[in-house]
Amino acid sequence: LLSFESRAALDAYLAGLQWAINRYDVLRTAVLTQGLSQAVQVVLREVPLVTEPLALDAGLDMRTQLQGLLDGPQTLDITQAPLLRVKVAPEPGSGRWFMQLQQHHLIMDHVGLEIIGEEIRVWAQGQEAHLPTPRLYREFVGHALHQAQTQDAAGYFRAQLGDVVEPTLPFGLVDVRGDGGAIVEAHHELPGSLSRSIRAQAKALQVSPAVLFHAAWGLVVGACSGRDEVVFGTVLSGRLQGVQEAERVLGLFINTLPLRLSLRGSVQALVSATQQRLQELLDYEQTPLSVAQQCSGVSGELPLFSAMLNYRHSAAPKDTAGRKESGTRHLGGRERSNYPFGLSVNDLGEGFSVDAQIDSSVSAQRVNGYLEAAIRGVVEALEQGGGAEALSLPLLGEAERHQQLVEWNDTQRPYPSDTCIHELFEEQAAKTPDAVAVVYEDQQLTYAQLNARSNQVAHYLVSQGVKPDTLVGLCVERSLELVVGLLGILKAGGAYVPLDPGYPAERLRYLLEDSDVGIVLSQSSLLASLPLT
């Protein structure tokens, strides 16, 4: 979102944008699919930039409306070149103009956006003759296709992912085909002292700071998905290998590929493995993500991962003075991702900042806190030799740890201490017999139904000789019958002995032989209302 001091300043910027579109082939791109066996990228010889009106209400707060433009739904028709959209509107009551500029990631990465901004400023100063002749993006496409023919990318990813049969899904977030509308962003600056420690340890290990951040993000993803081995997407720049002068070529170079990390073992081992895996991925950095995912053992109906990390170099703009002189101001921007659990690490040259893009069901700011705790733990462990277990590193800040362990567990309530739990249950059943007492999947029982069924079990147990403190085993899956059986045992005066059906047979046999269990209730017996001994 940009603002301009006058209509003349806006028109000058639009002219510069049209000049850039004429200059670079990739900006004249459309993607066509209708009637074709596969999508094709088409580059048109001439593409005029169309300007659309932007709807602003003079009676509403301008700042709120502008923020709404960034947060609202965004769409781009990829069959229409250019994959840039411009909407403009005057500010009511002043000479200022606003512009919303949409850019699709299909045609340009972060580096390309900076190149365009820089070159438009050069053009505005009449110095475009000093710019180098642009390299064609199609040269990079040809190079990438040639590499694909000479590499066994499928063989590499089968070796890496072939035995992965479950996806890595932090907080159970599985939708990787969203439109970004439910994503919440949060920005966080890492403390200067921590940033200096990160660089010091990276230098000592002769690795990029990106390696340490990938290791730390692996720990966050593992903690949030309950796994000690994770797979998440990492964004590769695509410019490290390829055509000559790739740093000045406009187009989409970045690619996302799966990174698999085992979190078991020491921090030093985790960092070393992360460095090795990232180095290996560089040889396959233009492999389509779909190829890599198909090499895993995860069902095609599920994504291999729903978390991703983007480590990017984000130096401050080079010519803020020139932008001010042209009457242009950058008011803000927003990136959208279909991944529900994403983090961008901004390498600012000296310091670091992070931008979490997380599904609204999870706190994005909290995820930033997890990352800071993880990278701090990794650095401190490395400072002490790296021998600490990676999975032992704390990810919760002191405030959140206190909240989870103390505040959320402060559930003590007064109740009659001289009354047994099944008696308290019977009192509630008498008060609210028709209220739902227990729910399992699409089944439920009211208090009256649960009370009646548990009474049947209690009468049966008493008839079988169960007396106070008689050990009664309950071998039942999580279900309504589990609650029925447990209450029935208590009503009969017996002592409940849990026998998880998931236990190995040897363990169940040991529990029965080592204790004086008088009777065992099973799932099938409770369902049939005819308990088996």
Short mmCIF file of C-alpha atoms in Angstrom, two decimals:
data_model
loop_
_atom_site.label_atom_id
_atom_site.label_comp_id
_atom_site.label_asym_id
_atom_site.label_seq_id
_atom_site.Cartn_x
_atom_site.Cartn_y
_atom_site.Cartn_z
CA LEU A 1 0.00 0.00 0.00
CA LEU A 2 1.56 3.28 -1.19
CA SER A 3 0.63 6.94 -0.91
CA PHE A 4 1.57 9.81 -3.24
CA GLU A 5 1.60 13.52 -2.49
CA SER A 6 -0.14 14.35 -5.77
CA ARG A 7 -1.73 12.85 -8.85
CA ALA A 8 1.41 13.79 -10.77
CA ALA A 9 3.57 11.71 -8.41
CA LEU A 10 1.16 8.78 -8.83
CA ASP A 11 1.23 9.06 -12.62
CA ALA A 12 5.03 9.14 -12.59
CA TYR A 13 5.13 5.92 -10.57
CA LEU A 14 2.60 4.24 -12.88
CA ALA A 15 4.71 5.23 -15.88
CA GLY A 16 7.76 3.72 -14.20
CA LEU A 17 5.87 0.51 -13.51
CA GLN A 18 4.82 0.29 -17.16
CA TRP A 19 8.45 0.86 -18.16
CA ALA A 20 9.48 -2.08 -15.93
CA ILE A 21 6.78 -4.29 -17.48
CA ASN A 22 8.08 -3.46 -20.95
CA ARG A 23 11.66 -4.12 -19.80
CA TYR A 24 11.19 -7.55 -18.18
CA ASP A 25 9.69 -10.56 -19.93
CA VAL A 26 8.47 -12.25 -16.76
CA LEU A 27 6.27 -9.26 -15.85
CA ARG A 28 4.30 -9.91 -19.04
CA THR A 29 3.48 -13.44 -17.92
CA ALA A 30 0.10 -15.18 -17.86
CA VAL A 31 -0.53 -18.80 -16.90
CA LEU A 32 -2.95 -20.66 -19.18
CA THR A 33 -4.63 -24.01 -18.53
CA GLN A 34 -7.91 -24.18 -20.47
CA GLY A 35 -7.85 -26.90 -23.09
CA LEU A 36 -4.23 -27.81 -22.30
CA SER A 37 -2.79 -31.02 -20.86
CA GLN A 38 -0.69 -28.99 -18.44
CA ALA A 39 -0.37 -25.39 -17.37
CA VAL A 40 1.89 -23.23 -19.53
CA GLN A 41 3.57 -19.91 -18.83
CA VAL A 42 2.95 -17.49 -21.68
CA VAL A 43 4.93 -14.27 -22.13
CA LEU A 44 3.19 -11.57 -24.15
CA ARG A 45 5.11 -9.01 -26.24
CA GLU A 46 3.07 -6.05 -25.01
CA VAL A 47 0.98 -5.73 -21.86
CA PRO A 48 -0.65 -2.45 -20.79
CA LEU A 49 -0.97 -1.85 -17.05
CA VAL A 50 -4.63 -1.36 -16.21
CA THR A 51 -5.52 0.91 -13.29
CA GLU A 52 -8.73 0.22 -11.37
CA PRO A 53 -10.54 2.50 -8.92
CA LEU A 54 -10.19 1.83 -5.21
CA ALA A 55 -13.32 2.27 -3.12
CA LEU A 56 -12.82 4.56 -0.11
CA ASP A 57 -15.61 6.07 1.98
CA ALA A 58 -15.06 9.71 2.91
CA GLY A 59 -17.23 9.25 6.00
CA LEU A 60 -15.10 6.51 7.57
CA ASP A 61 -11.71 6.59 9.26
CA MET A 62 -9.06 6.51 6.53
CA ARG A 63 -6.45 4.50 8.49
CA THR A 64 -8.99 1.79 9.30
CA GLN A 65 -10.05 1.55 5.67
CA LEU A 66 -6.46 1.30 4.45
CA GLN A 67 -5.71 -1.48 6.92
CA GLY A 68 -8.84 -3.23 5.75
CA LEU A 69 -7.52 -3.15 2.20
CA LEU A 70 -4.51 -5.17 3.32
CA ASP A 71 -6.46 -7.58 5.51
CA GLY A 72 -9.39 -8.18 3.18
CA PRO A 73 -9.74 -11.00 0.61
CA GLN A 74 -7.29 -10.84 -2.28
CA THR A 75 -7.60 -12.53 -5.66
CA LEU A 76 -5.64 -12.42 -8.92
CA ASP A 77 -6.69 -13.94 -12.23
CA ILE A 78 -3.49 -15.70 -13.31
CA THR A 79 -4.72 -16.04 -16.90
CA GLN A 80 -4.47 -12.26 -17.37
CA ALA A 81 -1.07 -10.57 -17.79
CA PRO A 82 0.50 -8.83 -16.03
CA LEU A 83 0.19 -10.62 -12.67
CA LEU A 84 0.30 -7.17 -11.13
CA ARG A 85 -2.86 -5.30 -10.21
CA VAL A 86 -3.08 -1.60 -9.41
CA LYS A 87 -5.98 0.10 -7.69
CA VAL A 88 -5.92 3.83 -6.90
CA ALA A 89 -8.08 6.38 -5.11
CA PRO A 90 -7.77 10.00 -4.00
CA GLU A 91 -7.86 10.85 -0.31
CA PRO A 92 -11.06 12.81 0.29
CA GLY A 93 -10.33 16.40 1.21
CA SER A 94 -6.66 16.43 0.18
CA GLY A 95 -4.44 16.09 -2.87
CA ARG A 96 -2.99 12.73 -1.79
CA TRP A 97 -3.54 9.50 -3.67
CA PHE A 98 -3.39 5.92 -2.47
CA MET A 99 -2.34 2.84 -4.42
CA GLN A 100 -2.87 -0.82 -3.68
CA LEU A 101 -0.33 -2.87 -5.64
CA GLN A 102 -0.91 -6.63 -5.82
CA GLN A 103 1.85 -8.94 -7.02
CA HIS A 104 1.57 -12.70 -7.47
CA HIS A 105 4.41 -14.87 -6.24
CA LEU A 106 4.19 -16.88 -9.46
CA ILE A 107 6.20 -14.21 -11.28
CA MET A 108 8.53 -12.68 -8.73
CA ASP A 109 10.32 -13.31 -5.45
CA HIS A 110 11.41 -10.87 -2.74
CA VAL A 111 14.64 -10.00 -4.57
CA GLY A 112 12.75 -9.18 -7.74
CA LEU A 113 10.46 -6.77 -5.91
CA GLU A 114 13.49 -4.87 -4.60
CA ILE A 115 15.03 -4.74 -8.08
CA ILE A 116 11.88 -3.20 -9.56
CA GLY A 117 11.68 -0.55 -6.85
CA GLU A 118 15.34 0.34 -7.27
CA GLU A 119 15.20 0.52 -11.07
CA ILE A 120 12.01 2.60 -11.15
CA ARG A 121 13.79 5.18 -9.00
CA VAL A 122 16.76 5.14 -11.40
CA TRP A 123 14.36 5.56 -14.35
CA ALA A 124 12.59 8.46 -12.62
CA GLN A 125 15.97 10.22 -12.37
CA GLY A 126 16.55 9.74 -16.12
CA GLN A 127 19.49 7.39 -15.49
CA GLU A 128 18.06 4.20 -17.01
CA ALA A 129 20.85 4.12 -19.60
CA HIS A 130 23.24 3.17 -16.83
CA LEU A 131 21.24 0.05 -15.93
CA PRO A 132 22.57 -3.30 -17.19
CA THR A 133 20.77 -5.08 -20.01
CA PRO A 134 18.23 -7.37 -18.32
CA ARG A 135 18.89 -11.09 -18.42
CA LEU A 136 15.90 -13.07 -19.66
CA TYR A 137 14.08 -15.24 -17.17
CA ARG A 138 13.67 -17.91 -19.85
CA GLU A 139 17.42 -18.58 -19.60
CA PHE A 140 16.90 -19.60 -16.00
CA VAL A 141 13.92 -21.76 -16.97
CA GLY A 142 16.04 -23.58 -19.53
CA HIS A 143 18.81 -24.10 -16.98
CA ALA A 144 16.37 -25.48 -14.39
CA LEU A 145 14.83 -27.89 -16.90
CA HIS A 146 18.27 -29.10 -17.96
CA GLN A 147 19.23 -29.74 -14.33
CA ALA A 148 16.03 -31.70 -13.78
CA GLN A 149 16.98 -34.04 -16.63
CA THR A 150 20.46 -34.70 -15.29
CA GLN A 151 19.58 -35.27 -11.61
CA ASP A 152 17.87 -38.16 -9.85
CA ALA A 153 15.79 -35.95 -7.60
CA ALA A 154 13.15 -38.63 -7.08
CA GLY A 155 15.82 -41.08 -5.89
CA TYR A 156 17.16 -38.58 -3.36
CA PHE A 157 13.76 -37.73 -1.91
CA ARG A 158 12.70 -41.39 -1.79
CA ALA A 159 15.78 -42.10 0.32
CA GLN A 160 14.95 -39.14 2.58
CA LEU A 161 11.19 -39.51 2.88
CA GLY A 162 10.22 -43.01 1.78
CA ASP A 163 9.65 -44.26 5.34
CA VAL A 164 7.72 -41.15 6.47
CA VAL A 165 4.12 -42.36 6.77
CA GLU A 166 2.59 -39.62 8.95
CA PRO A 167 2.44 -35.90 8.19
CA THR A 168 3.91 -33.28 10.53
CA LEU A 169 0.99 -31.04 11.49
CA PRO A 170 1.55 -28.49 14.28
CA PHE A 171 -1.61 -28.09 16.37
CA GLY A 172 -3.32 -30.43 13.90
CA LEU A 173 -3.38 -27.73 11.20
CA VAL A 174 -3.85 -29.73 8.03
CA ASP A 175 -5.25 -27.33 5.40
CA VAL A 176 -2.43 -26.29 3.06
CA ARG A 177 -4.78 -25.16 0.30
CA GLY A 178 -6.26 -22.12 2.02
CA ASP A 179 -6.40 -18.61 0.58
CA GLY A 180 -4.55 -16.99 3.47
CA GLY A 181 -7.69 -15.27 4.74
CA ALA A 182 -7.47 -16.97 8.15
CA ILE A 183 -3.76 -16.21 8.59
CA VAL A 184 -2.74 -13.80 11.35
CA GLU A 185 0.68 -12.12 11.19
CA ALA A 186 2.88 -11.11 14.11
CA HIS A 187 6.24 -9.33 13.95
CA HIS A 188 8.93 -9.70 16.61
CA GLU A 189 12.44 -8.24 16.94
CA LEU A 190 15.00 -10.52 18.58
CA PRO A 191 17.07 -8.87 21.34
CA GLY A 192 20.42 -7.49 20.18
CA SER A 193 22.37 -9.64 22.63
CA LEU A 194 20.71 -12.79 21.32
CA SER A 195 21.35 -11.77 17.70
CA ARG A 196 25.05 -11.27 18.45
CA SER A 197 25.23 -14.68 20.15
CA ILE A 198 23.58 -16.33 17.13
CA ARG A 199 26.15 -14.84 14.77
CA ALA A 200 29.03 -15.71 17.09
CA GLN A 201 28.02 -19.38 17.28
CA ALA A 202 27.34 -19.59 13.55
CA LYS A 203 30.80 -18.16 12.88
CA ALA A 204 32.41 -20.59 15.34
CA LEU A 205 30.74 -23.54 13.58
CA GLN A 206 31.42 -22.06 10.12
CA VAL A 207 27.74 -22.26 9.16
CA SER A 208 25.13 -19.74 8.17
CA PRO A 209 22.84 -18.42 10.94
CA ALA A 210 20.08 -19.97 8.80
CA VAL A 211 21.23 -23.39 10.00
CA LEU A 212 20.68 -22.47 13.64
CA PHE A 213 17.24 -21.03 12.87
CA HIS A 214 16.23 -24.18 10.97
CA ALA A 215 17.29 -26.33 13.92
CA ALA A 216 15.34 -24.10 16.31
CA TRP A 217 12.25 -24.12 14.08
CA GLY A 218 12.44 -27.91 13.96
CA LEU A 219 12.20 -27.94 17.76
CA VAL A 220 9.19 -25.60 17.67
CA VAL A 221 7.44 -27.70 15.02
CA GLY A 222 8.21 -30.87 16.97
CA ALA A 223 6.83 -29.47 20.23
CA CYS A 224 3.69 -28.16 18.53
CA SER A 225 3.02 -31.45 16.73
CA GLY A 226 4.10 -33.87 19.47
CA ARG A 227 6.88 -35.45 17.40
CA ASP A 228 10.58 -36.09 17.88
CA GLU A 229 11.13 -36.27 14.13
CA VAL A 230 9.69 -33.60 11.88
CA VAL A 231 9.30 -32.60 8.27
CA PHE A 232 8.69 -28.98 7.37
CA GLY A 233 9.07 -26.87 4.26
CA THR A 234 12.12 -24.68 3.78
CA VAL A 235 12.23 -21.90 1.20
CA LEU A 236 15.31 -22.05 -1.03
CA SER A 237 16.48 -18.90 -2.78
CA GLY A 238 17.09 -20.58 -6.14
CA ARG A 239 19.70 -17.96 -7.02
CA LEU A 240 22.71 -19.71 -5.51
CA GLN A 241 23.12 -21.94 -8.53
CA GLY A 242 22.01 -21.33 -12.07
CA VAL A 243 22.35 -18.68 -14.71
CA GLN A 244 25.00 -16.02 -14.71
CA GLU A 245 24.12 -12.78 -12.87
CA ALA A 246 21.11 -14.51 -11.30
CA GLU A 247 21.07 -11.88 -8.57
CA ARG A 248 19.80 -9.33 -11.13
CA VAL A 249 17.29 -11.52 -12.97
CA LEU A 250 13.60 -10.87 -12.39
CA GLY A 251 11.35 -13.88 -11.91
CA LEU A 252 10.38 -16.61 -9.48
CA PHE A 253 13.51 -18.34 -8.21
CA ILE A 254 12.42 -19.44 -4.73
CA ASN A 255 11.16 -22.96 -4.16
CA THR A 256 9.84 -24.80 -1.13
CA LEU A 257 11.15 -28.29 -0.39
CA PRO A 258 10.71 -30.65 2.58
CA LEU A 259 13.41 -30.78 5.25
CA ARG A 260 13.41 -33.83 7.53
CA LEU A 261 15.07 -33.55 10.92
CA SER A 262 15.42 -35.96 13.83
CA LEU A 263 15.27 -34.07 17.13
CA ARG A 264 16.63 -36.98 19.15
CA GLY A 265 20.18 -36.56 20.39
CA SER A 266 22.33 -33.57 21.25
CA VAL A 267 22.00 -29.99 20.05
CA GLN A 268 25.35 -30.30 18.32
CA ALA A 269 24.13 -33.37 16.43
CA LEU A 270 20.93 -31.57 15.45
CA VAL A 271 22.82 -28.55 14.11
CA SER A 272 25.26 -30.77 12.18
CA ALA A 273 22.43 -32.79 10.64
CA THR A 274 20.56 -29.61 9.73
CA GLN A 275 23.62 -28.21 7.97
CA GLN A 276 24.08 -31.44 6.02
CA ARG A 277 20.42 -31.65 4.94
CA LEU A 278 20.30 -28.02 3.82
CA GLN A 279 23.51 -28.45 1.86
CA GLU A 280 22.10 -31.52 0.12
CA LEU A 281 18.90 -29.72 -0.80
CA LEU A 282 20.84 -27.11 -2.77
CA ASP A 283 21.57 -29.71 -5.46
CA TYR A 284 17.81 -30.21 -5.93
CA GLU A 285 16.60 -26.69 -5.21
CA GLN A 286 14.41 -26.47 -8.34
CA THR A 287 12.75 -29.87 -7.90
CA PRO A 288 8.97 -29.43 -7.90
CA LEU A 289 7.54 -29.81 -4.40
CA SER A 290 4.96 -32.23 -5.77
CA VAL A 291 7.76 -34.61 -6.84
CA ALA A 292 9.32 -34.54 -3.38
CA GLN A 293 5.99 -35.14 -1.64
CA GLN A 294 5.13 -38.07 -3.88
CA CYS A 295 8.34 -39.77 -2.73
CA SER A 296 7.12 -40.00 0.85
CA GLY A 297 4.96 -42.71 2.39
CA VAL A 298 2.23 -40.24 3.35
CA SER A 299 -1.15 -40.79 1.73
CA GLY A 300 -1.78 -38.53 -1.24
CA GLU A 301 -4.89 -37.21 0.51
CA LEU A 302 -2.76 -35.62 3.24
CA PRO A 303 0.00 -33.02 3.04
CA LEU A 304 3.50 -34.11 4.01
CA PHE A 305 3.81 -31.01 6.19
CA SER A 306 1.86 -27.87 7.08
CA ALA A 307 4.71 -25.80 8.57
CA MET A 308 7.34 -23.86 6.67
CA LEU A 309 10.34 -21.61 7.30
CA ASN A 310 11.58 -18.79 5.09
CA TYR A 311 15.03 -17.41 5.95
CA ARG A 312 15.58 -14.24 3.98
CA HIS A 313 18.05 -11.37 3.85
CA SER A 314 16.07 -8.19 4.43
CA ALA A 315 18.40 -5.21 4.52
CA ALA A 316 16.91 -1.76 4.97
CA PRO A 317 15.81 0.04 1.75
CA LYS A 318 18.77 1.62 -0.02
CA ASP A 319 17.10 4.84 -1.20
CA THR A 320 14.52 6.06 1.29
CA ALA A 321 15.61 9.64 0.56
CA GLY A 322 14.87 9.23 -3.14
CA ARG A 323 11.46 7.81 -2.33
CA LYS A 324 10.63 10.83 -0.15
CA GLU A 325 11.77 13.24 -2.87
CA SER A 326 9.42 11.60 -5.35
CA GLY A 327 6.50 12.12 -2.96
CA THR A 328 6.01 8.39 -2.42
CA ARG A 329 5.46 6.70 0.93
CA HIS A 330 5.22 3.00 1.76
CA LEU A 331 2.25 2.58 4.09
CA GLY A 332 2.45 -1.17 4.67
CA GLY A 333 2.14 -4.52 3.01
CA ARG A 334 0.97 -8.03 3.58
CA GLU A 335 2.13 -11.38 2.29
CA ARG A 336 -0.27 -14.30 2.10
CA SER A 337 0.51 -17.98 2.28
CA ASN A 338 -1.59 -21.08 1.93
CA TYR A 339 0.50 -22.74 4.68
CA PRO A 340 -1.17 -22.39 8.10
CA PHE A 341 2.03 -22.46 10.20
CA GLY A 342 4.75 -20.32 8.67
CA LEU A 343 7.67 -18.27 9.91
CA SER A 344 9.92 -15.83 8.08
CA VAL A 345 13.29 -14.99 9.61
CA ASN A 346 14.59 -11.61 8.49
CA ASP A 347 18.37 -11.37 8.46
CA LEU A 348 18.92 -7.61 8.83
CA GLY A 349 22.70 -7.72 8.53
CA GLU A 350 23.32 -7.37 12.25
CA GLY A 351 20.07 -8.14 14.02
CA PHE A 352 17.21 -10.52 13.30
CA SER A 353 13.44 -10.24 13.31
CA VAL A 354 10.77 -12.85 12.75
CA ASP A 355 7.33 -12.71 11.14
CA ALA A 356 4.93 -15.49 12.06
CA GLN A 357 2.03 -16.22 9.69
CA ILE A 358 -0.19 -18.57 11.64
CA ASP A 359 -3.78 -19.78 11.38
CA SER A 360 -6.01 -17.65 13.60
CA SER A 361 -6.79 -20.64 15.84
CA VAL A 362 -3.23 -20.36 17.20
CA SER A 363 -1.53 -17.24 18.62
CA ALA A 364 1.04 -16.01 16.10
CA GLN A 365 2.77 -13.91 18.76
CA ARG A 366 3.08 -16.98 20.97
CA VAL A 367 4.75 -18.90 18.13
CA ASN A 368 7.28 -16.06 17.82
CA GLY A 369 7.97 -16.52 21.52
CA TYR A 370 8.53 -20.25 21.03
CA LEU A 371 11.03 -19.53 18.26
CA GLU A 372 12.95 -17.03 20.39
CA ALA A 373 13.10 -19.51 23.27
CA ALA A 374 14.23 -22.29 20.92
CA ILE A 375 17.00 -20.30 19.21
CA ARG A 376 18.15 -19.03 22.61
CA GLY A 377 18.28 -22.59 23.90
CA VAL A 378 20.23 -23.78 20.85
CA VAL A 379 22.79 -20.97 21.17
CA GLU A 380 23.26 -21.39 24.92
CA ALA A 381 23.68 -25.15 24.49
CA LEU A 382 26.32 -24.59 21.79
CA GLU A 383 28.14 -22.13 24.04
CA GLN A 384 28.42 -24.96 26.57
CA GLY A 385 29.68 -27.51 24.07
CA GLY A 386 26.43 -28.59 22.41
CA GLY A 387 26.03 -31.76 24.46
CA ALA A 388 22.58 -30.95 25.88
CA GLU A 389 19.67 -33.03 24.62
CA ALA A 390 17.83 -31.03 21.96
CA LEU A 391 14.43 -32.18 23.18
CA SER A 392 15.24 -30.96 26.69
CA LEU A 393 15.43 -27.30 25.63
CA PRO A 394 12.54 -25.25 27.08
CA LEU A 395 10.30 -23.49 24.58
CA LEU A 396 7.97 -21.77 27.04
CA GLY A 397 8.73 -18.39 28.53
CA GLU A 398 8.44 -18.01 32.28
CA ALA A 399 5.04 -16.29 32.02
CA GLU A 400 3.51 -18.97 29.80
CA ARG A 401 5.07 -21.78 31.84
CA HIS A 402 3.47 -20.32 34.99
CA GLN A 403 0.18 -19.93 33.14
CA GLN A 404 0.10 -23.56 31.96
CA LEU A 405 1.45 -25.21 35.11
CA VAL A 406 -0.13 -23.01 37.77
CA GLU A 407 -2.91 -20.75 36.55
CA TRP A 408 -4.66 -23.23 34.25
CA ASN A 409 -4.34 -25.96 36.89
CA ASP A 410 -5.89 -23.77 39.58
CA THR A 411 -9.18 -25.69 39.36
CA GLN A 412 -9.70 -26.47 43.02
CA ARG A 413 -13.34 -26.12 44.06
CA PRO A 414 -15.04 -26.90 47.38
CA TYR A 415 -17.08 -30.13 47.43
CA PRO A 416 -18.40 -32.52 50.12
CA SER A 417 -15.27 -34.39 51.13
CA ASP A 418 -17.28 -37.01 53.05
CA THR A 419 -19.20 -38.12 49.93
CA CYS A 420 -17.93 -40.58 47.32
CA ILE A 421 -17.73 -39.56 43.69
CA HIS A 422 -20.41 -41.99 42.54
CA GLU A 423 -22.73 -40.60 45.22
CA LEU A 424 -22.10 -37.07 43.98
CA PHE A 425 -22.87 -38.33 40.47
CA GLU A 426 -26.19 -39.80 41.64
CA GLU A 427 -27.12 -36.48 43.23
CA GLN A 428 -26.47 -34.72 39.92
CA ALA A 429 -28.45 -37.37 38.03
CA ALA A 430 -31.41 -36.68 40.32
CA LYS A 431 -31.14 -32.92 39.70
CA THR A 432 -30.64 -33.02 35.89
CA PRO A 433 -31.71 -36.46 34.62
CA ASP A 434 -32.21 -35.31 31.01
CA ALA A 435 -28.96 -33.32 30.72
CA VAL A 436 -26.17 -34.83 28.61
CA ALA A 437 -23.63 -36.45 30.92
CA VAL A 438 -21.08 -37.95 28.53
CA VAL A 439 -20.34 -37.64 24.79
CA TYR A 440 -18.16 -39.85 22.60
CA GLU A 441 -17.96 -39.11 18.88
CA ASP A 442 -21.60 -39.17 17.69
CA GLN A 443 -22.92 -41.01 20.79
CA GLN A 444 -24.11 -39.59 24.09
CA LEU A 445 -25.84 -40.55 27.33
CA THR A 446 -27.94 -38.43 29.65
CA TYR A 447 -27.38 -38.52 33.39
CA ALA A 448 -30.43 -40.78 33.81
CA GLN A 449 -29.23 -43.21 31.12
CA LEU A 450 -25.69 -43.31 32.46
CA ASN A 451 -26.96 -43.84 36.00
CA ALA A 452 -29.24 -46.69 34.91
CA ARG A 453 -26.58 -48.49 32.89
CA SER A 454 -23.95 -48.17 35.59
CA ASN A 455 -26.47 -49.51 38.13
CA GLN A 456 -26.91 -52.62 35.96
CA VAL A 457 -23.17 -53.19 35.96
CA ALA A 458 -23.01 -52.66 39.75
CA HIS A 459 -25.80 -55.18 40.40
CA TYR A 460 -24.03 -57.73 38.23
CA LEU A 461 -20.71 -57.22 40.00
CA VAL A 462 -22.34 -57.60 43.42
CA SER A 463 -23.98 -60.83 42.23
CA GLN A 464 -20.53 -62.08 41.26
CA GLY A 465 -19.20 -61.52 44.75
CA VAL A 466 -17.61 -58.08 44.40
CA LYS A 467 -17.29 -56.50 47.82
CA PRO A 468 -15.68 -53.26 49.07
CA ASP A 469 -12.09 -53.04 47.83
CA THR A 470 -12.40 -56.04 45.50
CA LEU A 471 -10.10 -55.39 42.51
CA VAL A 472 -12.10 -55.18 39.29
CA GLY A 473 -10.24 -54.90 35.98
CA LEU A 474 -11.71 -52.79 33.18
CA CYS A 475 -10.29 -53.59 29.74
CA VAL A 476 -12.19 -51.11 27.56
CA GLU A 477 -11.32 -48.69 24.76
CA ARG A 478 -12.09 -44.98 25.24
CA SER A 479 -15.88 -44.97 24.82
CA LEU A 480 -19.22 -44.55 26.60
CA GLU A 481 -18.76 -48.05 28.03
CA LEU A 482 -15.54 -46.95 29.77
CA VAL A 483 -17.50 -44.43 31.86
CA VAL A 484 -20.38 -46.89 32.42
CA GLY A 485 -17.99 -49.58 33.65
CA LEU A 486 -16.00 -47.21 35.88
CA LEU A 487 -19.13 -45.90 37.63
CA GLY A 488 -20.52 -49.43 37.95
CA ILE A 489 -17.35 -50.61 39.69
CA LEU A 490 -17.49 -47.70 42.16
CA LYS A 491 -21.19 -48.25 42.85
CA ALA A 492 -20.48 -51.92 43.66
CA GLY A 493 -17.74 -50.87 46.09
CA GLY A 494 -14.97 -52.33 43.95
CA ALA A 495 -11.52 -50.88 43.23
CA TYR A 496 -11.00 -49.91 39.57
CA VAL A 497 -7.94 -51.45 37.84
CA PRO A 498 -7.30 -49.92 34.36
CA LEU A 499 -6.31 -52.46 31.70
CA ASP A 500 -5.64 -50.58 28.49
CA PRO A 501 -6.49 -52.80 25.46
CA GLY A 502 -3.55 -51.18 23.71
CA TYR A 503 -1.08 -52.72 26.17
CA PRO A 504 0.97 -55.67 24.90
CA ALA A 505 -0.52 -59.02 25.89
CA GLU A 506 2.48 -59.77 28.11
CA ARG A 507 1.90 -56.61 30.14
CA LEU A 508 -1.81 -57.35 30.60
CA ARG A 509 -0.98 -60.88 31.69
CA TYR A 510 1.57 -59.54 34.18
CA LEU A 511 -0.96 -57.08 35.64
CA LEU A 512 -3.55 -59.81 36.12
CA GLU A 513 -1.14 -62.35 37.60
CA ASP A 514 0.68 -59.89 39.86
CA SER A 515 -2.49 -58.42 41.40
CA ASP A 516 -5.48 -60.01 42.99
CA VAL A 517 -8.00 -59.01 40.31
CA GLY A 518 -11.24 -60.80 41.01
CA ILE A 519 -13.15 -60.00 37.82
CA VAL A 520 -12.51 -58.31 34.49
CA LEU A 521 -15.02 -56.33 32.44
CA SER A 522 -14.43 -56.04 28.68
CA GLN A 523 -15.79 -53.81 25.94
CA SER A 524 -17.89 -56.52 24.35
CA SER A 525 -19.34 -57.63 27.68
CA LEU A 526 -20.44 -54.14 28.59
CA LEU A 527 -21.97 -53.62 25.14
CA ALA A 528 -23.92 -56.84 25.53
CA SER A 529 -24.85 -55.94 29.13
CA LEU A 530 -23.57 -59.42 30.01
CA PRO A 531 -20.17 -58.97 31.68
CA LEU A 532 -17.66 -61.78 31.23
CA THR A 533 -15.36 -62.92 34.05
#
